[in-house]
Amino acid sequence: MGQPGLKTGFKTVLKKPLVVGGIGLSALLGLWSATHSAEQPWDQWGLWILSGLGLVIWRWRRRYQVSPEQRPALTPEVLQTAIANGEKLLARRRAQAPDLALEDLAQELQALQQPAPQPQALNGIVLGEKRSGKTSLLDLLPSQLTPGEEEKPLILNWQVVAAETPPETMAQSMADAHWVLVLTTGDLTSAQWQVLEFLQTHHHHWQLLFNKQDIYPIGDRQTLWDQLQHQVNQLGNPNPVIPISAAPQAIQIRRYLADGQWENDQETPPPDLGNLISQLQQRAAEQWESLVLGQQWRRCQAINQEVEERWRENRRTLALPLVEQAQWLAAGTALVNPVANLDLLTAIAINGQLVWDLGELYHQKISLSQAQTVAKEMGAILIKLGMVELSTQALGALLKSQPLTYLAGGALQGLSAAYLTRIAGLSLITFLESQSPDLSEPQWDWQKLTAVVKQTFEQNQRRAVLQGFFQRARQQLSPASV
């Protein structure tokens, strides 16, 4: 196992008892020195205090570490509750958006209420980090099992998933899996622990496999197995860790010849999967109802996510014309308004109305006074982040390369007003999408809104996006339009 690189940071420091003790002791000694001028014989027993204090803090941290949340066991009643909640969500979104197409998802939820028959095929995932032996294991896994003597063979469909896969992609690829075989070649890393927590949270049937155990001495194998089993027990998984060697390394052997001489040679032992196959056989025969139940629960959660995604797409489709309307109104006002202070008041009024309109669309109660406050705060964010100057420079460069021949003095001002209004509108859409439409009013987090504005601005500063906006502006602000 490779030695990890050095890391610094507060969390890393807290893991080092002596460092923690030294910092604490230094603070205490500094306070003592400020109040006592006489020298104290710290050098004789200071190290003992340092070590003791560090160990106390370390033990305190270990004692109060948060244990993984133990979710209730998945039962048919839990599934029915999840289905009922999904139907309530469907009803709420239908009421908020009557034109939203959700019939197919409603039918899927109804189908989940019916008892599932015994499957003719089970889907399995081989999950592991790079060089953990995923492909080697996949080649050894059976393609079918026989649950009972008189039953038809059960087809097994295996798929490999890399542990480095982004969480959303991983969730989608494993939603229909009945069980997951997780490979590790040593003590669990933080990333592997998070993956196991994810599997446990989403009611996956998963089995931890300690692969490449043959590269360790026998004593170290047992130590690592004990540690892995302890971690699995912490997560509440009832399946013992299975040590395997999917692709054993060659070993040195002494081969004796007919004349009594001997020679050294290498031999590769056969793969060893332990009792993995028998465990899969037993679970396919005895636990298929539980395997299917987990798959149904995950499908129910996926339906809920699809409902929310369709609702957000529907709202965004209706919200974008409101932003377009506001941005060209801001541009036209800036073109014809000769007073700078009135430009500012008009921009706040236009953006305030946009905030209010978007709040109505996303079913967030926002008063007109709150909308004006948000508009002012949005303007302050744009100024604070330097976006007024940046947008003016970028649009000015485009204006020079493709000049607008009308109202040359106010063209840049109008373009900037439209562009900044668009940034504000798109940012508000993204922010409101992150809010639950079931809240009575949005929870305004200015720090989060600032981050959204910054990200939106960066996305819309790409040259292709700017040029597209510029071309639309030429059409909207041409003399025939104003």
Short mmCIF file of C-alpha atoms in Angstrom, two decimals:
data_model
loop_
_atom_site.label_atom_id
_atom_site.label_comp_id
_atom_site.label_asym_id
_atom_site.label_seq_id
_atom_site.Cartn_x
_atom_site.Cartn_y
_atom_site.Cartn_z
CA MET A 1 0.00 0.00 0.00
CA GLY A 2 1.43 3.34 -1.02
CA GLN A 3 2.08 6.04 1.49
CA PRO A 4 -0.31 8.99 1.02
CA GLY A 5 1.12 12.40 0.38
CA LEU A 6 1.44 14.96 3.13
CA LYS A 7 -1.69 17.01 3.73
CA THR A 8 -2.16 20.16 5.69
CA GLY A 9 -5.25 21.83 7.03
CA PHE A 10 -7.31 22.10 10.19
CA LYS A 11 -8.90 18.67 9.86
CA THR A 12 -5.53 17.07 9.25
CA VAL A 13 -4.01 18.80 12.27
CA LEU A 14 -6.83 17.55 14.50
CA LYS A 15 -5.86 13.99 13.63
CA LYS A 16 -2.39 14.46 15.15
CA PRO A 17 -2.58 14.27 18.97
CA LEU A 18 0.86 15.73 19.63
CA VAL A 19 0.29 18.67 17.33
CA VAL A 20 -3.04 19.38 18.99
CA GLY A 21 -1.42 19.01 22.39
CA GLY A 22 1.43 21.31 21.41
CA ILE A 23 -0.91 24.03 20.20
CA GLY A 24 -3.01 23.79 23.33
CA LEU A 25 0.01 23.71 25.61
CA SER A 26 1.60 26.67 23.85
CA ALA A 27 -1.53 28.71 24.41
CA LEU A 28 -1.62 27.77 28.10
CA LEU A 29 2.08 28.52 28.58
CA GLY A 30 1.70 31.84 26.82
CA LEU A 31 -1.13 32.78 29.16
CA TRP A 32 0.89 31.60 32.18
CA SER A 33 3.99 33.54 31.10
CA ALA A 34 1.95 36.71 30.78
CA THR A 35 0.88 36.47 34.43
CA HIS A 36 3.95 34.82 36.05
CA SER A 37 7.48 36.17 35.63
CA ALA A 38 9.28 33.35 37.46
CA GLU A 39 10.72 30.56 35.37
CA GLN A 40 9.06 27.18 35.68
CA PRO A 41 10.74 23.84 35.09
CA TRP A 42 8.63 23.14 31.98
CA ASP A 43 11.43 21.28 30.26
CA GLN A 44 11.28 18.47 32.81
CA TRP A 45 7.65 17.50 32.40
CA GLY A 46 6.31 19.65 29.56
CA LEU A 47 6.49 16.79 27.07
CA TRP A 48 4.33 14.64 29.36
CA ILE A 49 1.71 17.39 29.52
CA LEU A 50 1.87 17.84 25.75
CA SER A 51 1.37 14.14 25.12
CA GLY A 52 -1.36 13.82 27.74
CA LEU A 53 -3.32 16.79 26.47
CA GLY A 54 -3.07 15.58 22.89
CA LEU A 55 -4.27 12.09 23.80
CA VAL A 56 -7.20 13.47 25.80
CA ILE A 57 -8.34 15.58 22.86
CA TRP A 58 -7.85 12.69 20.46
CA ARG A 59 -9.86 10.33 22.67
CA TRP A 60 -12.58 12.98 23.00
CA ARG A 61 -12.79 13.29 19.22
CA ARG A 62 -12.97 9.53 18.78
CA ARG A 63 -15.72 9.33 21.40
CA TYR A 64 -17.87 11.97 19.78
CA GLN A 65 -17.39 11.02 16.15
CA VAL A 66 -20.75 10.79 14.43
CA SER A 67 -21.65 7.20 13.67
CA PRO A 68 -23.20 6.44 10.29
CA GLU A 69 -26.94 6.94 10.29
CA GLN A 70 -28.70 3.60 10.68
CA ARG A 71 -31.65 3.60 8.31
CA PRO A 72 -34.66 1.41 9.11
CA ALA A 73 -34.78 -1.91 7.29
CA LEU A 74 -36.55 -1.85 3.95
CA THR A 75 -39.93 -3.58 4.21
CA PRO A 76 -43.00 -3.68 1.95
CA GLU A 77 -44.58 -1.12 4.28
CA VAL A 78 -41.64 1.25 3.82
CA LEU A 79 -41.97 0.87 0.05
CA GLN A 80 -45.70 1.60 0.16
CA THR A 81 -45.00 4.74 2.19
CA ALA A 82 -42.45 5.87 -0.40
CA ILE A 83 -44.97 5.24 -3.20
CA ALA A 84 -47.65 7.23 -1.34
CA ASN A 85 -45.23 10.14 -0.92
CA GLY A 86 -44.45 9.97 -4.62
CA GLU A 87 -48.14 10.17 -5.48
CA LYS A 88 -48.52 13.22 -3.23
CA LEU A 89 -45.57 14.86 -5.00
CA LEU A 90 -47.16 14.14 -8.36
CA ALA A 91 -50.45 15.70 -7.22
CA ARG A 92 -48.70 18.88 -5.99
CA ARG A 93 -46.72 19.37 -9.19
CA ARG A 94 -49.80 18.75 -11.31
CA ALA A 95 -51.67 21.41 -9.37
CA GLN A 96 -48.79 23.87 -9.83
CA ALA A 97 -48.31 23.06 -13.52
CA PRO A 98 -51.48 21.58 -15.11
CA ASP A 99 -49.78 21.34 -18.51
CA LEU A 100 -46.95 19.18 -17.16
CA ALA A 101 -46.91 15.64 -18.66
CA LEU A 102 -46.64 13.17 -15.78
CA GLU A 103 -49.03 10.38 -16.79
CA ASP A 104 -46.27 7.87 -17.56
CA LEU A 105 -44.65 8.40 -14.17
CA ALA A 106 -48.00 8.06 -12.42
CA GLN A 107 -48.52 4.69 -14.14
CA GLU A 108 -45.07 3.53 -13.04
CA LEU A 109 -45.87 4.38 -9.43
CA GLN A 110 -49.12 2.43 -9.64
CA ALA A 111 -47.27 -0.57 -11.08
CA LEU A 112 -44.86 -0.53 -8.12
CA GLN A 113 -47.78 -1.12 -5.77
CA GLN A 114 -48.31 -4.61 -7.18
CA PRO A 115 -46.38 -7.55 -5.65
CA ALA A 116 -43.34 -8.28 -7.79
CA PRO A 117 -42.98 -11.81 -9.24
CA GLN A 118 -39.80 -13.80 -8.81
CA PRO A 119 -37.34 -12.41 -11.37
CA GLN A 120 -35.92 -14.50 -14.20
CA ALA A 121 -32.73 -12.41 -14.22
CA LEU A 122 -30.73 -10.48 -11.64
CA ASN A 123 -28.54 -7.47 -12.34
CA GLY A 124 -25.17 -7.28 -10.61
CA ILE A 125 -22.53 -4.57 -10.38
CA VAL A 126 -18.79 -5.05 -9.90
CA LEU A 127 -17.62 -1.83 -8.27
CA GLY A 128 -14.06 -0.86 -7.48
CA GLU A 129 -11.26 1.64 -7.88
CA LYS A 130 -8.52 1.46 -10.50
CA ARG A 131 -6.42 -1.71 -10.42
CA SER A 132 -8.66 -3.30 -7.81
CA GLY A 133 -9.30 -6.37 -10.02
CA LYS A 134 -12.75 -5.59 -11.44
CA THR A 135 -12.12 -7.16 -14.86
CA SER A 136 -10.41 -10.22 -13.41
CA LEU A 137 -13.38 -10.84 -11.11
CA LEU A 138 -15.89 -10.24 -13.89
CA ASP A 139 -14.31 -13.03 -15.96
CA LEU A 140 -14.81 -15.48 -13.07
CA LEU A 141 -18.41 -14.68 -12.15
CA PRO A 142 -21.14 -17.07 -13.30
CA SER A 143 -23.65 -16.01 -15.94
CA GLN A 144 -26.47 -17.97 -14.32
CA LEU A 145 -27.47 -19.62 -11.06
CA THR A 146 -29.92 -22.38 -10.19
CA PRO A 147 -32.01 -21.24 -7.19
CA GLY A 148 -33.73 -24.64 -6.79
CA GLU A 149 -33.51 -28.14 -8.23
CA GLU A 150 -36.76 -27.82 -10.21
CA GLU A 151 -36.53 -24.14 -11.04
CA LYS A 152 -35.27 -22.57 -14.23
CA PRO A 153 -31.74 -21.18 -14.24
CA LEU A 154 -31.52 -17.59 -13.09
CA ILE A 155 -29.71 -15.31 -15.55
CA LEU A 156 -27.06 -12.99 -14.11
CA ASN A 157 -26.27 -9.73 -15.90
CA TRP A 158 -23.00 -8.20 -14.71
CA GLN A 159 -21.74 -4.68 -15.27
CA VAL A 160 -18.51 -2.96 -14.18
CA VAL A 161 -18.71 0.49 -12.55
CA ALA A 162 -15.63 2.49 -11.57
CA ALA A 163 -15.65 3.90 -8.06
CA GLU A 164 -14.42 7.20 -9.50
CA THR A 165 -17.72 7.66 -11.36
CA PRO A 166 -19.54 10.90 -10.38
CA PRO A 167 -22.25 10.22 -7.77
CA GLU A 168 -25.20 11.12 -10.00
CA THR A 169 -23.97 8.91 -12.84
CA MET A 170 -23.25 6.09 -10.41
CA ALA A 171 -26.73 6.33 -8.93
CA GLN A 172 -28.31 6.09 -12.38
CA SER A 173 -26.17 3.17 -13.52
CA MET A 174 -26.83 1.17 -10.34
CA ALA A 175 -30.51 1.99 -9.81
CA ASP A 176 -31.67 -1.31 -11.36
CA ALA A 177 -28.94 -3.45 -9.78
CA HIS A 178 -30.08 -6.19 -7.41
CA TRP A 179 -26.70 -6.54 -5.72
CA VAL A 180 -23.29 -4.85 -5.78
CA LEU A 181 -19.90 -6.51 -5.32
CA VAL A 182 -17.47 -3.93 -3.92
CA LEU A 183 -13.76 -4.58 -4.32
CA THR A 184 -11.04 -3.30 -2.03
CA THR A 185 -7.38 -4.25 -1.86
CA GLY A 186 -6.69 -2.94 1.64
CA ASP A 187 -8.05 -0.67 4.33
CA LEU A 188 -10.96 1.48 3.17
CA THR A 189 -10.19 4.97 1.95
CA SER A 190 -12.45 7.93 2.66
CA ALA A 191 -13.83 7.75 -0.89
CA GLN A 192 -14.60 4.02 -0.54
CA TRP A 193 -16.34 4.63 2.79
CA GLN A 194 -18.57 7.24 1.15
CA VAL A 195 -19.46 4.78 -1.61
CA LEU A 196 -20.46 2.16 0.96
CA GLU A 197 -22.55 4.74 2.82
CA PHE A 198 -24.26 5.57 -0.47
CA LEU A 199 -25.04 1.89 -1.09
CA GLN A 200 -26.39 1.44 2.42
CA THR A 201 -28.50 4.60 2.21
CA HIS A 202 -30.05 3.50 -1.09
CA HIS A 203 -30.94 0.01 0.17
CA HIS A 204 -28.50 -1.82 -2.07
CA HIS A 205 -27.56 -5.41 -1.27
CA TRP A 206 -23.80 -5.11 -1.31
CA GLN A 207 -20.93 -7.42 -0.52
CA LEU A 208 -17.41 -6.21 0.33
CA LEU A 209 -14.67 -8.34 -1.23
CA PHE A 210 -11.10 -8.16 0.06
CA ASN A 211 -9.24 -8.80 -3.19
CA LYS A 212 -5.50 -9.38 -3.73
CA GLN A 213 -5.19 -10.72 -0.20
CA ASP A 214 -2.38 -12.98 -1.44
CA ILE A 215 0.04 -10.01 -1.65
CA TYR A 216 0.00 -9.66 2.16
CA PRO A 217 1.65 -11.87 4.78
CA ILE A 218 -0.83 -14.12 6.56
CA GLY A 219 -0.76 -12.07 9.78
CA ASP A 220 -1.42 -8.82 7.91
CA ARG A 221 -4.29 -10.43 6.00
CA GLN A 222 -6.10 -11.20 9.25
CA THR A 223 -5.48 -7.72 10.62
CA LEU A 224 -6.85 -6.08 7.47
CA TRP A 225 -9.84 -8.44 7.37
CA ASP A 226 -10.68 -7.61 11.00
CA GLN A 227 -10.50 -3.88 10.24
CA LEU A 228 -12.69 -4.22 7.15
CA GLN A 229 -15.23 -6.34 9.02
CA HIS A 230 -15.39 -3.73 11.79
CA GLN A 231 -16.13 -1.02 9.23
CA VAL A 232 -18.79 -3.12 7.53
CA ASN A 233 -20.43 -3.75 10.90
CA GLN A 234 -20.47 0.00 11.56
CA LEU A 235 -22.53 0.46 8.42
CA GLY A 236 -25.00 -2.20 9.50
CA ASN A 237 -24.28 -4.63 6.64
CA PRO A 238 -24.93 -8.23 7.73
CA ASN A 239 -22.74 -9.83 5.07
CA PRO A 240 -19.23 -10.83 6.25
CA VAL A 241 -16.26 -9.60 4.24
CA ILE A 242 -15.12 -12.26 1.77
CA PRO A 243 -11.35 -12.52 1.08
CA ILE A 244 -10.61 -13.42 -2.55
CA SER A 245 -7.75 -13.54 -5.04
CA ALA A 246 -9.21 -13.00 -8.51
CA ALA A 247 -5.79 -12.93 -10.17
CA PRO A 248 -3.18 -14.34 -7.76
CA GLN A 249 0.46 -13.40 -8.15
CA ALA A 250 3.02 -15.99 -9.14
CA ILE A 251 4.85 -17.63 -6.25
CA GLN A 252 8.30 -19.18 -5.96
CA ILE A 253 8.33 -22.96 -5.80
CA ARG A 254 11.12 -25.57 -5.54
CA ARG A 255 10.78 -28.28 -8.16
CA TYR A 256 12.63 -31.58 -7.51
CA LEU A 257 14.09 -33.43 -10.45
CA ALA A 258 14.42 -37.22 -11.02
CA ASP A 259 18.11 -37.23 -10.09
CA GLY A 260 17.42 -35.67 -6.70
CA GLN A 261 18.46 -32.19 -7.74
CA TRP A 262 16.06 -29.28 -7.48
CA GLU A 263 15.46 -25.97 -9.20
CA ASN A 264 13.53 -22.77 -8.41
CA ASP A 265 10.51 -22.00 -10.54
CA GLN A 266 7.41 -19.80 -10.50
CA GLU A 267 3.83 -20.99 -10.42
CA THR A 268 0.58 -19.00 -10.52
CA PRO A 269 -2.06 -20.38 -8.14
CA PRO A 270 -5.62 -20.72 -9.43
CA PRO A 271 -8.09 -17.90 -8.65
CA ASP A 272 -9.77 -18.13 -5.28
CA LEU A 273 -13.23 -16.60 -4.79
CA GLY A 274 -13.76 -18.11 -1.36
CA ASN A 275 -17.45 -18.75 -0.67
CA LEU A 276 -18.65 -15.89 -2.93
CA ILE A 277 -20.47 -18.10 -5.47
CA SER A 278 -22.22 -20.14 -2.79
CA GLN A 279 -23.30 -16.92 -1.07
CA LEU A 280 -24.74 -15.57 -4.32
CA GLN A 281 -26.55 -18.88 -4.86
CA GLN A 282 -28.06 -18.79 -1.37
CA ARG A 283 -29.19 -15.18 -1.60
CA ALA A 284 -30.73 -15.68 -5.03
CA ALA A 285 -32.81 -18.53 -3.61
CA GLU A 286 -33.70 -17.10 -0.20
CA GLN A 287 -33.57 -13.31 -0.51
CA TRP A 288 -34.94 -12.55 -3.96
CA GLU A 289 -37.93 -10.70 -2.46
CA SER A 290 -35.59 -8.37 -0.60
CA LEU A 291 -33.42 -7.90 -3.70
CA VAL A 292 -36.46 -6.89 -5.76
CA LEU A 293 -37.78 -4.67 -2.96
CA GLY A 294 -34.60 -2.61 -2.98
CA GLN A 295 -34.80 -2.23 -6.73
CA GLN A 296 -38.42 -1.05 -6.47
CA TRP A 297 -37.57 1.47 -3.75
CA ARG A 298 -34.79 2.98 -5.86
CA ARG A 299 -37.12 3.17 -8.85
CA CYS A 300 -39.61 5.06 -6.71
CA GLN A 301 -36.92 7.57 -5.75
CA ALA A 302 -35.89 7.91 -9.40
CA ILE A 303 -39.49 8.67 -10.35
CA ASN A 304 -39.59 11.44 -7.74
CA GLN A 305 -36.40 12.92 -9.17
CA GLU A 306 -37.81 12.74 -12.69
CA VAL A 307 -40.97 14.54 -11.55
CA GLU A 308 -38.90 17.37 -10.07
CA GLU A 309 -36.67 17.54 -13.15
CA ARG A 310 -39.66 17.82 -15.48
CA TRP A 311 -41.18 20.48 -13.23
CA ARG A 312 -37.96 22.50 -13.29
CA GLU A 313 -37.71 22.21 -17.07
CA ASN A 314 -41.32 23.34 -17.39
CA ARG A 315 -40.75 26.36 -15.14
CA ARG A 316 -37.52 27.29 -16.94
CA THR A 317 -39.30 27.15 -20.31
CA LEU A 318 -41.83 29.66 -18.99
CA ALA A 319 -39.25 31.75 -17.14
CA LEU A 320 -36.85 32.44 -20.01
CA PRO A 321 -39.37 34.61 -21.96
CA LEU A 322 -39.81 36.74 -18.80
CA VAL A 323 -36.05 37.28 -18.68
CA GLU A 324 -35.94 38.11 -22.39
CA GLN A 325 -38.74 40.63 -21.95
CA ALA A 326 -37.04 42.29 -19.01
CA GLN A 327 -33.60 42.47 -20.65
CA TRP A 328 -34.86 44.20 -23.80
CA LEU A 329 -36.99 46.55 -21.73
CA ALA A 330 -33.89 47.47 -19.74
CA ALA A 331 -31.92 47.99 -22.96
CA GLY A 332 -34.56 50.18 -24.55
CA THR A 333 -34.89 52.29 -21.41
CA ALA A 334 -31.12 52.78 -21.18
CA LEU A 335 -30.95 53.84 -24.84
CA VAL A 336 -33.48 56.67 -24.54
CA ASN A 337 -32.97 57.73 -20.91
CA PRO A 338 -30.46 60.62 -20.64
CA VAL A 339 -30.32 60.74 -16.82
CA ALA A 340 -27.94 58.25 -15.16
CA ASN A 341 -29.74 58.25 -11.79
CA LEU A 342 -33.03 57.49 -13.49
CA ASP A 343 -31.29 54.60 -15.29
CA LEU A 344 -30.46 53.09 -11.92
CA LEU A 345 -33.99 53.53 -10.56
CA THR A 346 -35.47 52.09 -13.74
CA ALA A 347 -33.12 49.09 -13.64
CA ILE A 348 -34.11 48.36 -10.03
CA ALA A 349 -37.79 48.63 -10.96
CA ILE A 350 -37.40 46.33 -13.97
CA ASN A 351 -35.37 43.76 -12.07
CA GLY A 352 -37.72 44.00 -9.10
CA GLN A 353 -40.66 43.19 -11.33
CA LEU A 354 -38.67 40.29 -12.80
CA VAL A 355 -37.98 38.93 -9.30
CA TRP A 356 -41.67 39.14 -8.45
CA ASP A 357 -42.73 37.47 -11.74
CA LEU A 358 -40.24 34.64 -11.29
CA GLY A 359 -41.36 34.14 -7.71
CA GLU A 360 -44.94 33.77 -8.89
CA LEU A 361 -43.88 31.29 -11.56
CA TYR A 362 -41.91 29.18 -9.05
CA HIS A 363 -44.71 29.40 -6.47
CA GLN A 364 -42.59 31.45 -4.06
CA LYS A 365 -44.41 34.23 -2.25
CA ILE A 366 -42.44 37.45 -2.74
CA SER A 367 -43.91 40.86 -1.97
CA LEU A 368 -43.12 43.83 -4.22
CA SER A 369 -41.02 45.40 -1.46
CA GLN A 370 -39.07 42.15 -1.06
CA ALA A 371 -38.64 41.99 -4.83
CA GLN A 372 -37.14 45.49 -4.88
CA THR A 373 -34.82 44.55 -2.02
CA VAL A 374 -33.64 41.48 -3.92
CA ALA A 375 -33.14 43.58 -7.06
CA LYS A 376 -30.99 46.08 -5.14
CA GLU A 377 -28.98 43.25 -3.59
CA MET A 378 -28.53 41.68 -7.02
CA GLY A 379 -27.24 44.99 -8.39
CA ALA A 380 -24.80 45.25 -5.48
CA ILE A 381 -23.55 41.72 -6.19
CA LEU A 382 -22.97 42.55 -9.87
CA ILE A 383 -21.00 45.65 -8.92
CA LYS A 384 -19.09 43.89 -6.16
CA LEU A 385 -17.96 41.13 -8.51
CA GLY A 386 -16.83 43.68 -11.10
CA MET A 387 -19.26 42.38 -13.70
CA VAL A 388 -20.38 45.82 -14.86
CA GLU A 389 -16.88 46.69 -16.06
CA LEU A 390 -16.17 43.22 -17.46
CA SER A 391 -19.40 43.07 -19.43
CA THR A 392 -18.89 46.60 -20.76
CA GLN A 393 -15.41 45.71 -21.99
CA ALA A 394 -16.54 42.47 -23.64
CA LEU A 395 -19.56 44.03 -25.32
CA GLY A 396 -17.54 47.10 -26.32
CA ALA A 397 -15.11 44.87 -28.22
CA LEU A 398 -17.98 43.28 -30.12
CA LEU A 399 -19.52 46.68 -30.77
CA LYS A 400 -16.29 47.91 -32.38
CA SER A 401 -16.02 44.85 -34.62
CA GLN A 402 -19.68 45.02 -35.71
CA PRO A 403 -20.83 48.58 -35.02
CA LEU A 404 -24.43 49.49 -34.53
CA THR A 405 -25.00 52.48 -36.79
CA TYR A 406 -27.80 53.95 -34.71
CA LEU A 407 -27.66 55.72 -31.38
CA ALA A 408 -23.93 55.07 -31.24
CA GLY A 409 -23.47 56.91 -27.96
CA GLY A 410 -26.03 54.84 -26.06
CA ALA A 411 -25.66 51.50 -27.81
CA LEU A 412 -23.08 50.15 -25.37
CA GLN A 413 -25.11 51.37 -22.40
CA GLY A 414 -28.21 49.62 -23.71
CA LEU A 415 -26.34 46.40 -24.45
CA SER A 416 -24.82 46.37 -20.97
CA ALA A 417 -28.19 46.96 -19.32
CA ALA A 418 -29.73 44.07 -21.27
CA TYR A 419 -26.80 41.76 -20.60
CA LEU A 420 -26.67 42.41 -16.85
CA THR A 421 -30.44 42.01 -16.59
CA ARG A 422 -30.09 38.68 -18.34
CA ILE A 423 -27.35 37.57 -15.93
CA ALA A 424 -29.55 38.59 -13.00
CA GLY A 425 -32.56 36.75 -14.43
CA LEU A 426 -30.72 33.52 -15.22
CA SER A 427 -29.12 33.58 -11.78
CA LEU A 428 -32.51 34.00 -10.12
CA ILE A 429 -33.90 31.08 -12.12
CA THR A 430 -31.04 28.84 -10.97
CA PHE A 431 -31.43 30.03 -7.38
CA LEU A 432 -35.19 29.49 -7.31
CA GLU A 433 -34.77 26.04 -8.88
CA SER A 434 -32.69 25.07 -5.85
CA GLN A 435 -35.53 26.11 -3.53
CA SER A 436 -38.35 23.73 -2.74
CA PRO A 437 -41.58 24.93 -4.41
CA ASP A 438 -43.38 23.65 -1.32
CA LEU A 439 -41.87 26.43 0.84
CA SER A 440 -44.10 29.39 1.60
CA GLU A 441 -41.34 31.81 0.56
CA PRO A 442 -37.75 31.49 -0.67
CA GLN A 443 -34.88 31.37 1.80
CA TRP A 444 -32.61 34.17 0.60
CA ASP A 445 -28.99 33.18 1.10
CA TRP A 446 -26.93 36.06 -0.28
CA GLN A 447 -23.69 34.10 -0.18
CA LYS A 448 -25.23 31.30 -2.20
CA LEU A 449 -26.84 33.79 -4.59
CA THR A 450 -23.46 35.48 -5.09
CA ALA A 451 -21.92 32.12 -6.02
CA VAL A 452 -24.76 31.46 -8.48
CA VAL A 453 -24.34 34.90 -10.08
CA LYS A 454 -20.60 34.34 -10.46
CA GLN A 455 -21.08 30.93 -12.07
CA THR A 456 -23.80 32.25 -14.41
CA PHE A 457 -21.63 35.18 -15.47
CA GLU A 458 -18.67 32.91 -16.22
CA GLN A 459 -20.86 30.63 -18.34
CA ASN A 460 -22.21 33.59 -20.32
CA GLN A 461 -18.78 35.21 -20.85
CA ARG A 462 -17.80 32.60 -23.42
CA ARG A 463 -17.29 34.19 -26.78
CA ALA A 464 -19.89 32.08 -28.58
CA VAL A 465 -22.53 32.97 -25.96
CA LEU A 466 -21.66 36.67 -26.13
CA GLN A 467 -21.82 36.70 -29.91
CA GLY A 468 -25.23 35.00 -29.85
CA PHE A 469 -26.51 37.60 -27.40
CA PHE A 470 -25.05 40.40 -29.52
CA GLN A 471 -26.82 39.15 -32.66
CA ARG A 472 -30.17 38.95 -30.86
CA ALA A 473 -29.57 42.45 -29.49
CA ARG A 474 -29.05 43.82 -33.01
CA GLN A 475 -32.42 42.43 -34.03
CA GLN A 476 -34.24 43.65 -30.92
CA LEU A 477 -32.66 47.12 -30.81
CA SER A 478 -32.71 47.89 -34.52
CA PRO A 479 -34.48 51.15 -35.56
CA ALA A 480 -37.48 49.13 -36.71
CA SER A 481 -37.86 47.73 -33.20
CA VAL A 482 -37.36 50.85 -31.13
#
